[in-house]
Amino acid sequence: MEISQFMKRNVIAIEESTTLGEAAASFVSNSIGTLPVVDAEGQLVGVLHLRDLLELVMPAFVKLIDDFDYVKDFGVLEQRRPSPEVIAQPVSAVMKTCVSVHATSGLLRAFSILHKHCLLDLMIVDDDKKLVGLASGVDIGAALLSSWQLGDKQ
């Protein structure tokens, strides 16, 4: 089974010149956590995750603490917002390199890549590196499990 059979085809993507503020608005309005970044020709050039934006306001000490069970909230730090200058930056300033697979990749290969890179979503491209879809770990896992002989018992 190929990943193209199970990927989402209607993917919301942004261009490199999109501002961080516009990307944040897209995350909010579409309730998504991953935005593929494409160039003017639609070729995949990077990815922006919701966590990339949230890390802009995350206190530095968060990386030093292993256990947050004793922290009820962060108080005034919960109100931190990026400066207007940061919000106006293009996503190319903070986007990450994107891991992708070809649309003809097998499901187990796609899941292996997703697992190896600790990703929630995997970008799917065609021969020209143009974005053609996105598959989540759930999409891939459910597709793999669907071939199991599960029977009617639940």
Coordinates of N, CA, C and O in Angstrom, one line a residue:
M1 N 0.8 -1.2 0.0 CA 0.0 0.0 0.0 C 0.9 1.2 0.0 O 1.8 1.3 0.8
E2 N 0.5 2.2 -0.8 CA 1.3 3.4 -1.0 C 0.7 4.5 -0.1 O -0.5 4.6 0.1
I3 N 1.6 5.4 0.4 CA 1.1 6.5 1.3 C 0.1 7.4 0.6 O -0.8 7.9 1.3
S4 N 0.2 7.5 -0.7 CA -0.7 8.4 -1.4 C -2.2 8.0 -1.3 O -3.1 8.8 -1.4
Q5 N -2.4 6.7 -1.0 CA -3.8 6.2 -0.8 C -4.4 6.7 0.5 O -5.6 6.7 0.7
F6 N -3.6 7.1 1.5 CA -4.0 7.4 2.8 C -3.7 8.8 3.3 O -4.1 9.2 4.4
M7 N -3.0 9.6 2.5 CA -2.6 11.0 2.9 C -3.8 11.9 2.7 O -4.8 11.7 2.0
K8 N -3.7 13.0 3.4 CA -4.7 14.1 3.3 C -4.2 14.9 2.1 O -3.0 15.3 2.0
R9 N -5.1 15.2 1.2 CA -4.7 15.9 0.0 C -5.0 17.4 0.1 O -4.3 18.2 -0.6
N10 N -5.9 17.8 0.9 CA -6.3 19.2 1.0 C -5.4 19.8 2.2 O -5.9 20.0 3.3
V11 N -4.2 20.1 1.9 CA -3.2 20.5 2.9 C -3.1 22.1 2.9 O -2.9 22.7 1.8
I12 N -3.2 22.7 4.0 CA -2.9 24.1 4.2 C -1.4 24.3 4.2 O -0.8 23.8 5.1
A13 N -0.9 25.1 3.3 CA 0.5 25.4 3.3 C 0.7 26.9 3.2 O -0.2 27.6 2.9
I14 N 1.9 27.3 3.6 CA 2.2 28.7 3.5 C 3.5 28.9 2.7 O 4.3 28.0 2.5
E15 N 3.7 30.2 2.3 CA 4.9 30.5 1.5 C 6.0 31.0 2.5 O 5.7 31.5 3.6
E16 N 7.2 31.0 2.0 CA 8.3 31.4 2.9 C 8.2 32.8 3.3 O 8.7 33.2 4.4
S17 N 7.5 33.7 2.6 CA 7.4 35.1 2.9 C 6.3 35.4 3.9 O 6.1 36.5 4.4
T18 N 5.5 34.4 4.2 CA 4.4 34.5 5.2 C 5.0 35.0 6.5 O 6.0 34.5 6.9
T19 N 4.3 36.0 7.1 CA 4.9 36.4 8.4 C 4.5 35.4 9.5 O 3.5 34.6 9.4
L20 N 5.2 35.5 10.6 CA 4.9 34.6 11.8 C 3.5 34.9 12.3 O 2.8 34.0 12.7
G21 N 3.1 36.2 12.3 CA 1.8 36.5 12.7 C 0.7 35.9 11.8 O -0.3 35.4 12.3
E22 N 0.9 35.9 10.5 CA 0.0 35.3 9.6 C 0.0 33.8 9.8 O -1.1 33.1 9.8
A23 N 1.1 33.2 10.1 CA 1.2 31.7 10.3 C 0.4 31.4 11.6 O -0.3 30.4 11.7
A24 N 0.6 32.2 12.7 CA -0.1 32.0 13.9 C -1.6 32.0 13.7 O -2.3 31.2 14.2
A25 N -2.1 33.0 12.9 CA -3.5 33.1 12.6 C -4.0 31.8 11.9 O -5.1 31.4 12.1
S26 N -3.2 31.3 11.0 CA -3.5 30.1 10.3 C -3.6 28.9 11.2 O -4.5 28.1 11.1
F27 N -2.7 28.8 12.2 CA -2.7 27.7 13.2 C -4.0 27.8 13.9 O -4.7 26.8 14.2
V28 N -4.4 29.0 14.4 CA -5.6 29.2 15.2 C -6.8 28.9 14.4 O -7.7 28.1 14.8
S29 N -7.0 29.5 13.2 CA -8.2 29.4 12.5 C -8.5 28.0 11.9 O -9.6 27.6 11.7
N30 N -7.4 27.3 11.7 CA -7.6 25.9 11.1 C -7.4 24.8 12.1 O -7.5 23.6 11.7
S31 N -7.1 25.1 13.3 CA -6.8 24.1 14.4 C -5.9 23.0 13.9 O -6.2 21.8 14.0
I32 N -4.7 23.4 13.5 CA -3.7 22.5 13.0 C -2.4 22.8 13.8 O -2.2 23.8 14.4
G33 N -1.5 21.8 13.7 CA -0.2 22.0 14.4 C 1.0 22.0 13.5 O 2.1 22.1 13.9
T34 N 0.8 21.8 12.2 CA 1.9 21.7 11.2 C 1.5 22.5 10.0 O 0.4 22.3 9.4
L35 N 2.4 23.4 9.5 CA 2.2 24.1 8.3 C 3.4 23.9 7.4 O 4.6 24.3 7.7
P36 N 3.2 23.1 6.3 CA 4.3 23.0 5.3 C 4.6 24.3 4.7 O 3.7 25.2 4.5
V37 N 5.9 24.6 4.4 CA 6.3 25.8 3.8 C 6.7 25.5 2.3 O 7.6 24.6 2.1
V38 N 6.2 26.2 1.4 CA 6.5 26.0 0.0 C 7.0 27.3 -0.7 O 6.7 28.4 -0.2
D39 N 7.7 27.1 -1.8 CA 8.1 28.3 -2.5 C 7.1 28.6 -3.5 O 6.0 28.0 -3.6
A40 N 7.3 29.6 -4.4 CA 6.3 30.1 -5.3 C 5.9 29.1 -6.3 O 4.8 29.1 -6.8
E41 N 6.7 28.0 -6.5 CA 6.3 27.0 -7.5 C 5.6 25.8 -6.8 O 5.3 24.8 -7.4
G42 N 5.5 25.9 -5.5 CA 4.8 24.8 -4.7 C 5.7 23.7 -4.2 O 5.3 22.7 -3.7
Q43 N 7.0 24.0 -4.4 CA 8.0 23.0 -3.9 C 8.2 23.1 -2.4 O 8.2 24.2 -1.9
L44 N 8.2 22.0 -1.7 CA 8.4 22.0 -0.3 C 9.8 22.4 0.1 O 10.8 21.9 -0.4
V45 N 9.9 23.5 0.9 CA 11.2 24.0 1.3 C 11.4 24.0 2.8 O 12.5 24.2 3.3
G46 N 10.3 23.7 3.6 CA 10.5 23.6 5.1 C 9.2 23.3 5.7 O 8.2 23.0 5.1
V47 N 9.2 23.4 7.0 CA 8.0 23.2 7.8 C 8.0 24.1 9.0 O 9.0 24.4 9.6
L48 N 6.8 24.5 9.4 CA 6.6 25.3 10.6 C 5.7 24.6 11.5 O 4.6 24.2 11.1
H49 N 6.1 24.3 12.7 CA 5.2 23.6 13.7 C 4.7 24.6 14.7 O 5.4 25.6 15.0
L50 N 3.6 24.3 15.3 CA 3.0 25.2 16.3 C 4.0 25.4 17.4 O 4.1 26.5 17.9
R51 N 4.7 24.4 17.8 CA 5.7 24.5 18.9 C 6.8 25.5 18.5 O 7.4 26.1 19.4
D52 N 7.1 25.6 17.2 CA 8.1 26.6 16.8 C 7.7 28.0 17.2 O 8.6 28.8 17.7
L53 N 6.5 28.3 17.1 CA 6.0 29.6 17.5 C 5.9 29.7 19.0 O 6.2 30.8 19.6
L54 N 5.4 28.7 19.7 CA 5.3 28.8 21.1 C 6.6 28.9 21.8 O 6.7 29.5 22.9
E55 N 7.6 28.3 21.2 CA 9.0 28.4 21.8 C 9.5 29.8 21.8 O 10.4 30.2 22.5
L56 N 8.9 30.7 21.0 CA 9.3 32.1 20.9 C 9.0 32.8 22.3 O 9.7 33.8 22.6
V57 N 8.0 32.3 23.0 CA 7.7 32.9 24.3 C 7.9 32.0 25.5 O 7.6 32.4 26.6
M58 N 8.5 30.9 25.2 CA 8.7 29.9 26.3 C 9.9 30.4 27.1 O 10.9 30.8 26.6
P59 N 9.7 30.4 28.5 CA 10.9 30.9 29.3 C 12.1 29.9 29.2 O 11.9 28.7 29.0
A60 N 13.2 30.4 29.2 CA 14.5 29.7 29.0 C 14.6 28.5 30.0 O 15.1 27.5 29.7
F61 N 14.1 28.8 31.2 CA 14.3 27.8 32.3 C 13.5 26.5 32.0 O 13.8 25.5 32.7
V62 N 12.6 26.5 31.1 CA 11.8 25.3 30.9 C 12.7 24.2 30.4 O 12.4 23.0 30.7
K63 N 13.7 24.5 29.7 CA 14.6 23.4 29.2 C 15.4 22.8 30.3 O 16.0 21.7 30.1
L64 N 15.5 23.4 31.4 CA 16.3 23.0 32.6 C 15.5 22.1 33.5 O 16.1 21.5 34.4
I65 N 14.2 22.1 33.4 CA 13.4 21.4 34.4 C 12.8 20.1 33.8 O 12.3 20.1 32.7
D66 N 13.0 19.0 34.5 CA 12.5 17.7 34.1 C 11.0 17.4 34.5 O 10.3 16.7 33.9
D67 N 10.6 18.0 35.6 CA 9.4 17.6 36.2 C 8.5 18.9 36.5 O 9.0 19.8 37.3
F68 N 7.4 19.0 35.9 CA 6.5 20.1 36.1 C 5.3 19.8 36.9 O 4.4 20.7 37.0
D69 N 5.3 18.7 37.6 CA 4.1 18.3 38.4 C 3.8 19.3 39.5 O 2.7 19.5 39.9
Y70 N 4.8 19.9 40.0 CA 4.7 20.9 41.2 C 4.3 22.3 40.7 O 4.0 23.1 41.5
V71 N 4.3 22.6 39.4 CA 4.1 23.9 38.9 C 2.6 24.0 38.5 O 2.1 23.3 37.6
K72 N 1.8 24.8 39.3 CA 0.4 25.0 38.9 C 0.3 25.8 37.7 O -0.5 25.5 36.8
D73 N 1.0 26.9 37.6 CA 1.0 27.7 36.4 C 2.3 28.6 36.4 O 3.0 28.6 37.4
F74 N 2.5 29.3 35.3 CA 3.7 30.1 35.2 C 3.4 31.6 35.6 O 4.2 32.5 35.3
G75 N 2.2 31.9 36.1 CA 1.9 33.2 36.5 C 1.9 34.2 35.4 O 1.4 34.0 34.3
V76 N 2.6 35.3 35.6 CA 2.7 36.4 34.6 C 3.4 35.9 33.3 O 3.1 36.5 32.2
L77 N 4.2 34.9 33.4 CA 4.9 34.4 32.1 C 3.9 33.8 31.1 O 4.1 33.7 29.9
E78 N 2.7 33.4 31.6 CA 1.6 32.9 30.7 C 1.1 34.0 29.8 O 0.5 33.7 28.8
Q79 N 1.4 35.3 30.1 CA 1.0 36.4 29.3 C 2.0 36.9 28.3 O 1.8 37.9 27.6
R80 N 3.2 36.2 28.2 CA 4.2 36.6 27.3 C 3.7 36.6 25.8 O 3.1 35.6 25.4
R81 N 4.1 37.6 25.1 CA 3.8 37.7 23.7 C 5.1 38.1 22.9 O 5.9 38.9 23.4
P82 N 5.3 37.6 21.7 CA 6.4 38.1 20.9 C 6.2 39.6 20.6 O 5.1 40.1 20.5
S83 N 7.3 40.2 20.4 CA 7.3 41.6 20.0 C 6.7 41.8 18.6 O 6.8 40.8 17.8
P84 N 6.2 43.0 18.2 CA 5.7 43.2 16.8 C 6.8 42.9 15.8 O 6.5 42.5 14.7
E85 N 8.1 43.2 16.1 CA 9.2 42.9 15.2 C 9.3 41.4 14.9 O 9.5 41.0 13.8
V86 N 9.1 40.6 15.9 CA 9.2 39.1 15.8 C 8.0 38.7 15.0 O 8.2 37.9 14.0
I87 N 6.8 39.1 15.3 CA 5.6 38.7 14.6 C 5.7 39.1 13.1 O 5.1 38.4 12.3
A88 N 6.4 40.1 12.8 CA 6.5 40.6 11.4 C 7.5 39.8 10.6 O 7.6 39.9 9.3
Q89 N 8.4 39.0 11.2 CA 9.4 38.2 10.5 C 8.8 37.2 9.6 O 7.7 36.6 9.9
P90 N 9.4 36.9 8.5 CA 8.9 35.8 7.6 C 9.2 34.4 8.3 O 10.1 34.3 9.1
V91 N 8.3 33.5 7.9 CA 8.5 32.1 8.5 C 9.8 31.5 8.2 O 10.3 30.7 8.9
S92 N 10.4 32.0 7.1 CA 11.8 31.4 6.8 C 12.8 31.6 7.9 O 13.8 30.9 7.9
A93 N 12.5 32.6 8.8 CA 13.4 32.9 9.9 C 13.4 31.8 10.9 O 14.4 31.6 11.6
V94 N 12.4 31.1 11.1 CA 12.3 30.0 12.1 C 11.9 28.7 11.6 O 11.9 27.7 12.4
M95 N 11.5 28.5 10.3 CA 11.1 27.2 9.8 C 12.2 26.2 10.0 O 13.4 26.5 10.0
K96 N 11.8 25.0 10.0 CA 12.7 23.8 10.1 C 12.9 23.1 8.7 O 12.0 23.3 7.9
T97 N 13.9 22.4 8.6 CA 14.1 21.5 7.4 C 13.0 20.5 7.5 O 12.7 20.0 8.6
C98 N 12.5 20.2 6.4 CA 11.3 19.3 6.3 C 11.7 17.9 5.9 O 12.5 17.7 4.9
V99 N 11.2 16.9 6.6 CA 11.4 15.5 6.2 C 10.1 15.1 5.4 O 9.0 15.4 5.8
S100 N 10.4 14.5 4.3 CA 9.3 14.1 3.4 C 9.5 12.8 2.8 O 10.6 12.3 2.8
V101 N 8.5 12.2 2.2 CA 8.6 11.0 1.4 C 7.8 11.2 0.1 O 7.0 12.0 0.0
H102 N 8.2 10.4 -0.8 CA 7.6 10.4 -2.1 C 6.2 9.8 -2.0 O 6.0 8.9 -1.2
A103 N 5.3 10.2 -2.9 CA 3.9 9.7 -2.8 C 3.8 8.2 -3.0 O 2.8 7.6 -2.6
T104 N 4.8 7.6 -3.7 CA 4.7 6.2 -3.9 C 5.4 5.3 -2.8 O 5.4 4.1 -2.9
S105 N 5.8 6.0 -1.7 CA 6.4 5.3 -0.6 C 5.4 4.3 0.0 O 4.2 4.6 0.1
G106 N 6.0 3.2 0.5 CA 5.1 2.3 1.3 C 4.8 2.8 2.6 O 5.5 3.7 3.2
L107 N 3.7 2.3 3.2 CA 3.2 2.7 4.5 C 4.2 2.4 5.6 O 4.5 3.3 6.5
L108 N 4.8 1.3 5.7 CA 5.8 1.0 6.7 C 7.0 1.8 6.6 O 7.5 2.3 7.7
R109 N 7.5 2.1 5.4 CA 8.6 3.0 5.3 C 8.2 4.4 5.8 O 9.0 5.1 6.5
A110 N 7.0 4.9 5.4 CA 6.6 6.2 5.9 C 6.5 6.3 7.4 O 6.9 7.2 8.0
F111 N 5.9 5.2 8.0 CA 5.8 5.2 9.5 C 7.2 5.1 10.1 O 7.4 5.8 11.1
S112 N 8.1 4.4 9.5 CA 9.5 4.3 10.0 C 10.2 5.7 10.0 O 10.8 6.0 11.0
I113 N 10.0 6.4 9.0 CA 10.6 7.8 8.9 C 9.9 8.7 9.9 O 10.6 9.4 10.6
L114 N 8.6 8.6 10.0 CA 7.9 9.4 11.0 C 8.4 9.1 12.4 O 8.7 10.0 13.2
H115 N 8.6 7.8 12.7 CA 9.0 7.4 14.0 C 10.5 7.8 14.3 O 10.8 8.3 15.4
K116 N 11.4 7.6 13.3 CA 12.8 7.9 13.5 C 13.0 9.4 13.8 O 13.8 9.7 14.6
H117 N 12.2 10.2 13.2 CA 12.4 11.7 13.3 C 11.4 12.3 14.4 O 11.4 13.5 14.5
C118 N 10.7 11.4 15.1 CA 9.8 11.9 16.2 C 8.8 12.9 15.6 O 8.6 14.0 16.3
L119 N 8.2 12.7 14.5 CA 7.3 13.6 13.9 C 5.8 13.2 14.1 O 5.5 12.0 14.3
L120 N 5.0 14.2 14.1 CA 3.5 13.9 14.2 C 2.9 13.8 12.8 O 1.9 13.1 12.6
D121 N 3.5 14.6 11.8 CA 3.0 14.6 10.5 C 4.2 14.4 9.5 O 5.3 14.9 9.8
L122 N 3.9 13.8 8.4 CA 4.9 13.6 7.4 C 4.4 14.2 6.1 O 3.3 14.0 5.6
M123 N 5.3 15.0 5.4 CA 4.9 15.6 4.2 C 5.2 14.7 3.0 O 6.1 13.9 3.0
I124 N 4.3 14.7 2.0 CA 4.3 13.8 0.9 C 4.5 14.7 -0.3 O 3.8 15.7 -0.6
V125 N 5.5 14.3 -1.2 CA 5.9 15.1 -2.3 C 5.8 14.2 -3.6 O 5.9 13.0 -3.5
D126 N 5.8 14.9 -4.8 CA 5.9 14.2 -6.0 C 7.3 14.2 -6.6 O 8.2 14.6 -5.9
D127 N 7.5 13.8 -7.8 CA 8.8 13.7 -8.4 C 9.5 15.1 -8.5 O 10.7 15.2 -8.5
D128 N 8.7 16.2 -8.5 CA 9.3 17.5 -8.6 C 9.4 18.2 -7.3 O 9.6 19.4 -7.2
K129 N 9.3 17.4 -6.2 CA 9.4 17.9 -4.8 C 8.2 18.9 -4.5 O 8.4 19.7 -3.5
K130 N 7.2 18.8 -5.2 CA 6.0 19.6 -4.9 C 5.1 18.9 -3.9 O 5.0 17.7 -3.9
L131 N 4.6 19.7 -2.9 CA 3.8 19.1 -1.9 C 2.5 18.6 -2.5 O 1.8 19.4 -3.2
V132 N 2.2 17.3 -2.2 CA 0.9 16.8 -2.7 C 0.0 16.3 -1.6 O -1.1 15.9 -1.8
G133 N 0.6 16.2 -0.4 CA -0.2 15.7 0.7 C 0.5 15.7 2.0 O 1.7 16.1 2.1
L134 N -0.2 15.2 3.1 CA 0.3 15.1 4.4 C -0.3 13.9 5.1 O -1.5 13.7 4.9
A135 N 0.5 13.2 5.8 CA -0.1 12.0 6.5 C 0.4 12.1 8.0 O 1.6 12.3 8.3
S136 N -0.6 11.9 8.9 CA -0.2 11.9 10.3 C 0.1 10.5 10.7 O -0.1 9.5 10.0
G137 N 0.7 10.4 11.9 CA 1.0 9.1 12.4 C -0.3 8.3 12.6 O -0.3 7.0 12.3
V138 N -1.4 8.9 12.9 CA -2.7 8.2 13.0 C -3.1 7.7 11.6 O -3.6 6.6 11.5
D139 N -3.0 8.5 10.6 CA -3.4 8.1 9.3 C -2.6 6.9 8.8 O -3.2 5.9 8.4
I140 N -1.3 6.9 9.1 CA -0.4 5.8 8.6 C -0.7 4.6 9.5 O -0.8 3.4 9.0
G141 N -0.8 4.8 10.8 CA -1.0 3.6 11.7 C -2.3 3.0 11.5 O -2.4 1.7 11.4
A142 N -3.4 3.7 11.3 CA -4.7 3.2 11.0 C -4.7 2.4 9.7 O -5.3 1.3 9.6
A143 N -4.0 2.9 8.7 CA -3.9 2.2 7.4 C -3.2 0.9 7.6 O -3.6 -0.1 7.0
L144 N -2.1 0.9 8.3 CA -1.4 -0.4 8.6 C -2.2 -1.4 9.4 O -2.3 -2.6 9.0
L145 N -2.9 -0.9 10.4 CA -3.8 -1.8 11.2 C -5.0 -2.3 10.4 O -5.5 -3.4 10.7
S146 N -5.4 -1.6 9.4 CA -6.6 -2.0 8.7 C -6.4 -3.3 7.9 O -7.3 -4.0 7.6
S147 N -5.1 -3.7 7.7 CA -4.8 -4.9 7.0 C -4.8 -6.1 7.9 O -4.7 -7.3 7.5
W148 N -4.8 -5.9 9.2 CA -4.8 -7.0 10.2 C -6.1 -7.7 10.2 O -7.2 -7.1 10.0
Q149 N -6.1 -8.9 10.6 CA -7.4 -9.7 10.7 C -7.9 -9.5 12.1 O -7.7 -10.2 13.0
L150 N -8.7 -8.4 12.2 CA -9.2 -8.0 13.6 C -10.5 -8.6 14.0 O -10.8 -8.7 15.2
G151 N -11.3 -9.1 13.0 CA -12.6 -9.7 13.4 C -13.5 -8.6 13.9 O -13.3 -7.4 13.9
D152 N -14.7 -9.1 14.4 CA -15.7 -8.2 14.8 C -15.7 -7.9 16.3 O -16.6 -7.1 16.8
K153 N -14.9 -8.6 17.1 CA -14.9 -8.4 18.5 C -14.2 -7.1 18.9 O -13.2 -6.7 18.4
Q154 N -14.8 -6.4 19.9 CA -14.2 -5.1 20.3 C -14.1 -5.1 21.8 O -14.8 -5.6 22.6

